[in-house]
Amino acid sequence: GAGVSQSPSNKVTEKGKDVELRCDPISGHTALYWYRQSLGQGLEFLIYFQGNSAPDKSGLPSDRFSAERTGGSVSTLTIQRTQQEDSAVYRCARSFAGGGETQYFGPGTRLLVL
Amino acid sequence: KQEVTQIPAALSVPEGENLVLNCSFTDSAIYNLQWFRQDPGKGLTSLLLIQSSQREQTSGRLNASLDKSSGRSTLYIAASQPGDSATYLCAVLYSGGGADGLTFGKGTHLIIQP
């Protein structure tokens, strides 16, 4: 694959519940990205990590969204108090060191909020 | 707001034809441009990356060009095959943002008729 695994592959939740999405890139890739792909919309950039640090969180849609990365590897994207408009495919990508290198995408997590 | 536009939104051609997909972007201050392929229900596969200083990149039957001054890129597919059927996405990395996230177009849905 693309050296990025995401879990779960599918998630159905009820409005108002919290969800946690996970991204696990292959080791040695310091840059990690989260995107969202809503039905009928293009891919929307959410946040970027260089190591464990996210220099710019302004792409997150609201304060219900947060992300963290620990140990320079696994990252979690948390959505609190989910809303129906949060339904989308959440995609994670990696690159070796950031800085405009090729981004390789994982299979995504399909989130449905009922 | 920086925007990436892809024309046409959909294209259907007979097998064997050469074809061109178009991408335009509003801000010429780009770092690089990347073309992806997305198969239904699947993740994104990187096809070609063109740095802002380059004019074109080639991989097999694919050739991508970049004209930064006019804000345009094209993806040329030679001798199309049914296996080329997919959605093709153009994505731009803008300079100086620090966020390192790609700005995507909405894609061209390509069908190659056997």
XYZ file of N, CA, C and O in Angstrom, chain A residues 2 35 37 43 91 103-108, chain B residues 35-39 42-47 87 89 91 102 104:
108
model
N 0.283 2.339 0.471
C 0.949 3.643 0.455
C 1.750 3.888 1.724
O 2.270 4.978 1.927
N -6.773 15.228 5.901
C -7.679 15.878 4.957
C -9.078 15.314 5.168
O -9.250 14.232 5.746
N -12.762 14.627 2.916
C -13.401 14.595 1.597
C -14.888 14.361 1.799
O -15.319 13.257 2.105
N -11.145 17.495 -1.767
C -10.411 17.235 -0.539
C -10.050 18.551 0.133
O -9.573 19.480 -0.509
N -9.028 11.450 5.427
C -7.846 10.832 4.818
C -6.577 11.358 5.465
O -6.448 12.549 5.749
N 3.093 13.494 -1.322
C 2.278 12.995 -0.231
C 1.629 11.682 -0.656
O 1.074 11.580 -1.748
N 1.675 10.713 0.247
C 1.116 9.392 -0.007
C -0.050 9.182 0.947
O 0.114 9.303 2.164
N -1.187 8.824 0.375
C -2.427 8.780 1.139
C -2.788 7.379 1.603
O -2.574 6.389 0.888
N -3.391 7.319 2.779
C -3.967 6.099 3.285
C -5.344 5.864 2.702
O -5.864 6.692 1.952
N -5.988 4.748 3.078
C -7.278 4.378 2.498
C -8.452 5.204 3.011
O -9.521 5.183 2.416
N -8.260 5.913 4.115
C -9.329 6.756 4.641
C -10.218 6.058 5.640
O -10.276 4.828 5.713
N -0.414 15.582 -9.352
C -1.573 14.903 -9.930
C -1.756 13.558 -9.239
O -0.791 12.821 -9.022
N -3.034 13.275 -8.917
C -3.392 12.024 -8.266
C -4.456 11.314 -9.087
O -5.216 11.932 -9.837
N -4.559 10.028 -8.830
C -5.639 9.222 -9.368
C -6.424 8.659 -8.191
O -5.831 8.222 -7.200
N -7.768 8.663 -8.318
C -8.601 8.075 -7.267
C -9.592 7.124 -7.917
O -10.403 7.530 -8.754
N -9.538 5.858 -7.505
C -10.484 4.866 -7.979
C -11.685 4.837 -7.041
O -11.556 5.142 -5.854
N -11.800 4.110 -3.172
C -10.406 3.839 -2.801
C -9.686 5.130 -2.395
O -10.239 6.225 -2.463
N -8.425 4.970 -2.021
C -7.605 6.122 -1.669
C -7.023 6.798 -2.887
O -7.392 6.498 -4.022
N -6.103 7.715 -2.662
C -5.466 8.460 -3.731
C -4.108 7.859 -4.045
O -3.365 7.490 -3.136
N -3.800 7.810 -5.323
C -2.499 7.339 -5.779
C -1.772 8.487 -6.460
O -2.295 9.084 -7.401
N -0.584 8.808 -5.987
C 0.197 9.888 -6.594
C 0.695 9.459 -7.968
O 1.232 8.360 -8.131
N 0.502 10.327 -8.954
C 0.945 10.040 -10.323
C 2.225 10.804 -10.665
O 3.208 10.214 -11.106
N -11.016 8.898 -11.271
C -11.083 10.345 -11.094
C -9.660 10.866 -10.920
O -8.891 10.326 -10.116
N -7.209 13.932 -9.900
C -7.205 15.115 -9.045
C -5.911 15.890 -9.215
O -4.821 15.309 -9.252
N -3.645 18.936 -7.447
C -3.473 19.561 -6.137
C -2.251 20.459 -6.145
O -1.219 20.108 -6.718
N -2.071 20.548 0.828
C -2.416 20.693 -0.572
C -3.807 21.293 -0.729
O -4.706 21.008 0.068
N -6.802 21.101 -3.322
C -7.239 20.190 -4.370
C -8.326 20.806 -5.242
O -9.168 21.581 -4.772
